[in-house]
CSV table of C-alpha atoms in Angstrom, one decimal:
chain,number,residue,atom,x,y,z
E,1443,MET,CA,97.9,75.7,119.0
E,1444,ALA,CA,96.3,73.3,121.4
E,1445,ALA,CA,98.5,71.7,124.0
E,1446,ARG,CA,99.5,68.2,123.2
E,1447,GLY,CA,100.9,65.4,125.5
E,1448,LEU,CA,104.1,63.5,124.8
E,1449,PRO,CA,103.7,59.7,124.9
E,1450,VAL,CA,106.2,57.7,126.9
E,1451,ARG,CA,106.3,54.2,128.5
E,1452,LEU,CA,106.5,53.8,132.2
E,1453,GLY,CA,106.3,50.4,133.9
E,1454,GLY,CA,105.6,48.9,130.5
E,1455,THR,CA,102.5,51.1,130.0
E,1456,GLU,CA,102.0,54.0,127.8
E,1457,VAL,CA,101.2,57.4,129.5
E,1458,GLU,CA,101.2,61.0,128.3
E,1459,LEU,CA,103.3,63.8,129.8
E,1460,ARG,CA,101.0,66.8,129.7
E,1461,PRO,CA,102.1,70.4,129.4
E,1462,GLU,CA,99.5,71.3,132.0
E,1463,ARG,CA,101.9,69.7,134.5
E,1464,ALA,CA,100.0,66.4,134.6
E,1465,LEU,CA,100.5,62.7,133.7
E,1466,TYR,CA,97.7,61.0,131.8
E,1467,TRP,CA,97.2,57.2,131.8
E,1468,PRO,CA,94.9,56.7,128.9
E,1469,GLU,CA,94.1,53.0,129.5
E,1470,ALA,CA,92.6,53.8,132.9
E,1471,GLY,CA,91.3,57.3,132.1
E,1472,VAL,CA,93.5,58.6,135.0
E,1473,LEU,CA,95.0,62.1,135.3
E,1474,ALA,CA,97.7,62.4,138.0
E,1475,VAL,CA,98.9,65.7,139.4
E,1476,ALA,CA,101.1,66.6,142.4
E,1477,ASP,CA,101.8,69.5,144.7
E,1478,LEU,CA,98.9,71.8,144.1
E,1479,HIS,CA,99.4,73.7,147.5
E,1480,TRP,CA,96.0,75.3,147.5
E,1481,GLY,CA,95.7,78.2,149.9
E,1482,LYS,CA,99.4,79.1,149.8
E,1483,PRO,CA,98.8,82.8,149.1
E,1484,GLU,CA,96.1,82.9,151.8
E,1485,SER,CA,98.6,81.4,154.3
E,1486,PHE,CA,101.1,84.2,153.6
E,1487,HIS,CA,98.4,86.9,153.6
E,1488,GLN,CA,97.5,85.9,157.2
E,1489,HIS,CA,101.2,86.6,158.1
E,1490,GLY,CA,100.9,90.1,156.6
E,1491,ILE,CA,102.9,89.1,153.5
E,1492,PRO,CA,101.2,90.4,150.3
E,1493,LEU,CA,101.3,87.8,147.4
E,1494,PRO,CA,99.6,87.8,144.0
E,1495,THR,CA,95.9,86.9,143.8
E,1496,GLY,CA,94.4,84.6,141.2
E,1497,VAL,CA,96.8,81.8,141.7
E,1498,LEU,CA,94.1,79.3,142.6
E,1499,GLU,CA,92.0,80.3,139.6
E,1500,ASP,CA,94.9,79.9,137.2
E,1501,ASP,CA,95.6,76.4,138.6
E,1502,LEU,CA,92.0,75.4,138.4
E,1503,ALA,CA,91.7,76.6,134.8
E,1504,ARG,CA,94.8,74.5,133.9
E,1505,LEU,CA,93.3,71.5,135.6
E,1506,SER,CA,90.1,72.0,133.6
E,1507,ALA,CA,92.1,72.3,130.4
E,1508,ALA,CA,93.9,69.0,131.2
E,1509,LEU,CA,90.6,67.2,131.8
E,1510,HIS,CA,89.1,68.6,128.7
E,1511,ALA,CA,92.1,67.7,126.6
E,1512,THR,CA,92.3,64.1,127.9
E,1513,GLY,CA,88.7,63.2,128.7
E,1514,ALA,CA,90.0,61.7,132.0
E,1515,ARG,CA,87.4,60.2,134.3
E,1516,ARG,CA,89.5,60.2,137.5
E,1517,VAL,CA,92.0,62.6,139.0
E,1518,LEU,CA,94.7,61.4,141.4
E,1519,LEU,CA,96.1,64.2,143.5
E,1520,VAL,CA,99.5,62.9,144.5
E,1521,GLY,CA,100.0,64.8,147.8
E,1522,ASP,CA,100.3,68.3,149.1
E,1523,LEU,CA,96.9,69.4,147.9
E,1524,ILE,CA,96.7,71.9,150.7
E,1525,HIS,CA,99.6,74.2,151.6
E,1526,SER,CA,98.6,74.6,155.3
E,1527,ARG,CA,95.5,74.3,157.5
E,1528,ARG,CA,95.7,78.1,157.9
E,1529,GLY,CA,95.3,78.6,154.2
E,1530,LEU,CA,92.2,76.5,153.9
E,1531,THR,CA,89.9,79.5,154.3
E,1532,ALA,CA,86.2,79.6,153.7
E,1533,ASP,CA,86.8,81.5,150.5
E,1534,VAL,CA,89.2,78.9,149.2
E,1535,VAL,CA,86.7,76.1,150.1
E,1536,GLU,CA,84.0,78.0,148.2
E,1537,ARG,CA,86.1,78.7,145.1
E,1538,VAL,CA,87.1,75.0,144.8
E,1539,ALA,CA,83.6,73.9,145.4
E,1540,ALA,CA,82.3,76.1,142.6
E,1541,TRP,CA,84.9,74.6,140.3
E,1542,ARG,CA,83.9,71.1,141.4
E,1543,GLU,CA,80.3,71.6,140.5
E,1544,GLY,CA,81.4,71.8,136.8
E,1545,HIS,CA,83.4,68.6,136.7
E,1546,ASP,CA,81.8,65.2,137.0
E,1547,VAL,CA,85.0,63.2,137.7
E,1548,GLU,CA,86.3,61.2,140.6
E,1549,LEU,CA,88.9,63.0,142.7
E,1550,VAL,CA,91.2,61.0,145.0
E,1551,LEU,CA,93.8,62.6,147.3
E,1552,VAL,CA,96.9,60.6,148.3
E,1553,ARG,CA,98.0,62.4,151.5
E,1554,GLY,CA,101.3,64.3,151.4
E,1555,ASN,CA,103.3,65.9,154.1
E,1556,HIS,CA,101.5,69.2,153.8
E,1557,ASP,CA,98.2,67.4,154.1
E,1558,ARG,CA,99.2,65.6,157.4
E,1559,HIS,CA,97.1,67.9,159.6
E,1560,LEU,CA,94.0,67.6,157.4
E,1561,GLU,CA,91.5,65.6,159.3
E,1562,ALA,CA,88.8,65.7,156.6
E,1563,LEU,CA,88.3,67.2,153.2
E,1564,PRO,CA,85.5,69.7,152.7
E,1565,PRO,CA,82.3,67.7,151.7
E,1566,SER,CA,81.6,70.1,148.9
E,1567,TRP,CA,84.8,69.0,147.1
E,1568,ARG,CA,83.5,65.4,146.8
E,1569,MET,CA,87.0,64.0,147.1
E,1570,ARG,CA,88.2,60.7,148.6
E,1571,LEU,CA,91.3,60.7,150.9
E,1572,VAL,CA,93.7,57.8,151.1
E,1573,GLU,CA,96.8,57.4,153.2
E,1574,SER,CA,100.4,56.9,152.1
E,1575,HIS,CA,99.8,55.5,148.5
E,1576,LEU,CA,97.4,54.0,145.9
E,1577,ASP,CA,98.3,51.0,143.9
E,1578,GLU,CA,96.7,50.6,140.5
E,1579,GLY,CA,97.8,48.4,137.6
E,1580,PRO,CA,101.6,48.6,137.2
E,1581,PHE,CA,101.8,51.9,139.2
E,1582,ARG,CA,102.0,53.1,142.7
E,1583,PHE,CA,100.9,56.7,143.2
E,1584,ALA,CA,102.5,58.2,146.3
E,1585,HIS,CA,103.7,61.6,147.4
E,1586,HIS,CA,107.3,60.6,148.3
E,1587,PRO,CA,109.5,59.3,145.5
E,1588,GLU,CA,110.6,56.0,147.0
E,1589,PRO,CA,110.9,52.9,144.9
E,1590,VAL,CA,108.9,49.7,145.7
E,1591,PRO,CA,109.4,46.2,144.2
E,1592,GLY,CA,107.1,45.3,141.4
E,1593,ARG,CA,105.6,48.7,140.7
E,1594,TYR,CA,106.5,52.0,138.9
E,1595,VAL,CA,106.1,54.8,141.4
E,1596,CYS,CA,104.5,58.1,140.3
E,1597,ALA,CA,105.3,60.7,142.9
E,1598,GLY,CA,105.7,64.4,143.7
E,1599,HIS,CA,107.2,66.3,146.6
E,1600,LEU,CA,110.4,67.5,144.9
E,1601,HIS,CA,109.0,70.1,142.5
E,1602,PRO,CA,111.5,69.2,139.8
E,1603,THR,CA,112.8,72.0,137.5
E,1604,VAL,CA,115.6,72.5,135.0
E,1605,ARG,CA,117.6,75.6,134.7
E,1606,LEU,CA,118.6,76.4,131.1
E,1607,SER,CA,121.2,79.0,130.2
E,1608,THR,CA,122.7,80.4,127.0
E,1609,GLY,CA,125.2,83.1,127.7
E,1610,ALA,CA,123.5,85.8,129.8
E,1611,ASP,CA,120.0,84.3,129.2
E,1612,ARG,CA,118.7,82.0,131.9
E,1613,LEU,CA,115.4,80.2,132.2
E,1614,ARG,CA,114.0,77.9,134.9
E,1615,LEU,CA,111.3,75.5,133.7
E,1616,PRO,CA,109.2,72.7,135.4
E,1617,CYS,CA,110.0,69.2,134.3
E,1618,PHE,CA,109.2,65.5,134.7
E,1619,HIS,CA,112.1,63.6,136.2
E,1620,LEU,CA,111.7,59.9,135.1
E,1621,GLY,CA,113.9,57.1,136.4
E,1622,PRO,CA,113.8,53.4,135.9
E,1623,GLN,CA,111.6,52.8,139.0
E,1624,VAL,CA,110.3,56.2,140.0
E,1625,GLY,CA,108.9,59.2,138.1
E,1626,VAL,CA,108.6,62.6,139.8
E,1627,LEU,CA,105.9,64.9,138.5
E,1628,PRO,CA,106.3,68.7,138.3
E,1629,ALA,CA,104.6,70.7,140.9
E,1630,PHE,CA,101.1,71.5,139.5
E,1631,SER,CA,100.9,74.9,141.1
E,1632,ALA,CA,102.9,77.5,139.2
E,1633,PHE,CA,103.3,79.3,142.6
E,1634,THR,CA,105.9,77.0,144.1
E,1635,GLY,CA,109.7,76.8,144.4
E,1636,GLY,CA,111.6,74.0,142.6
E,1637,MET,CA,114.5,71.7,142.8
E,1638,ASP,CA,116.9,71.8,139.9
E,1639,MET,CA,117.4,68.3,138.6
E,1640,ARG,CA,120.0,66.3,136.7
E,1641,ALA,CA,119.6,63.1,134.8
E,1642,GLY,CA,121.6,60.2,136.3
E,1643,ALA,CA,122.1,56.8,134.8
E,1644,GLY,CA,118.9,55.5,133.2
E,1645,GLU,CA,117.0,58.8,134.0
E,1646,ARG,CA,115.3,61.2,131.6
E,1647,LEU,CA,114.2,64.8,131.9
E,1648,PHE,CA,111.2,66.2,130.1
E,1649,VAL,CA,110.9,70.0,130.2
E,1650,ILE,CA,107.5,71.9,130.0
E,1651,ALA,CA,107.8,74.9,127.7
E,1652,GLU,CA,104.4,76.6,127.4
E,1653,ASP,CA,102.2,74.2,125.5
E,1654,THR,CA,104.9,71.6,124.7
E,1655,VAL,CA,106.8,68.9,126.6
E,1656,VAL,CA,110.3,68.3,125.3
E,1657,GLU,CA,112.9,65.7,126.3
E,1658,LEU,CA,116.3,67.2,127.1
E,1659,PRO,CA,119.2,65.5,125.2
E,1660,PRO,CA,121.2,63.3,127.6
E,1661,THR,CA,124.3,65.4,127.4
E,1662,ARG,CA,122.3,68.6,128.4
E,1663,ALA,CA,120.3,66.8,131.0
E,1664,ALA,CA,123.4,65.4,132.7
E,1665,ARG,CA,124.7,68.9,133.6
E,1666,ARG,CA,124.0,69.7,137.2
E,1667,SER,CA,122.1,73.0,137.5
E,1668,GLN,CA,123.3,75.5,139.9
E,1669,SER,CA,120.7,77.0,142.2
């Protein structure tokens, strides 16, 4: 079964929450993702810590799937594209460049805290870098989830997750955490930690379960997960 997005309204505008861990704004043809942390395994490898390979390829394949499913013309990378300067190896640059050759879309990076030491992006990635935030329509796209007057903030940084449990069975899943003024996207990379979230007053949690996005009932979402 093909992955399908879940329509919701944010800032008075309809968007789709995508199971690929992305937010799609159909009216503008914009796909927004956060916290890709490219080069994270390579950073650890240089410290002698063996980690799984293929993480970057899996993430790029999921980004391709989201682009194909939505027909998005632009991709906004909402911070922490790079895990560290050390992890931006020549091999990582080449693998991303090869992926970029097959995708004729505009890429824009809104700098996050992990990108702060990045002086310039590899030219082969054909990606524009902006500082702090990007305001478009009713939205502000920024890495840090801080409210601003007059706009709905789409952010990252927190890597929101939900921990579900039934008896001895426990499962931790990425989620969208949507409040009245700020929505936090799940970390796009599957190779990240997460912050277990709860839904406060006026907030909603949408869990990603394989190819589906499901809203948690308010009573379930309000239970604070234990790390």
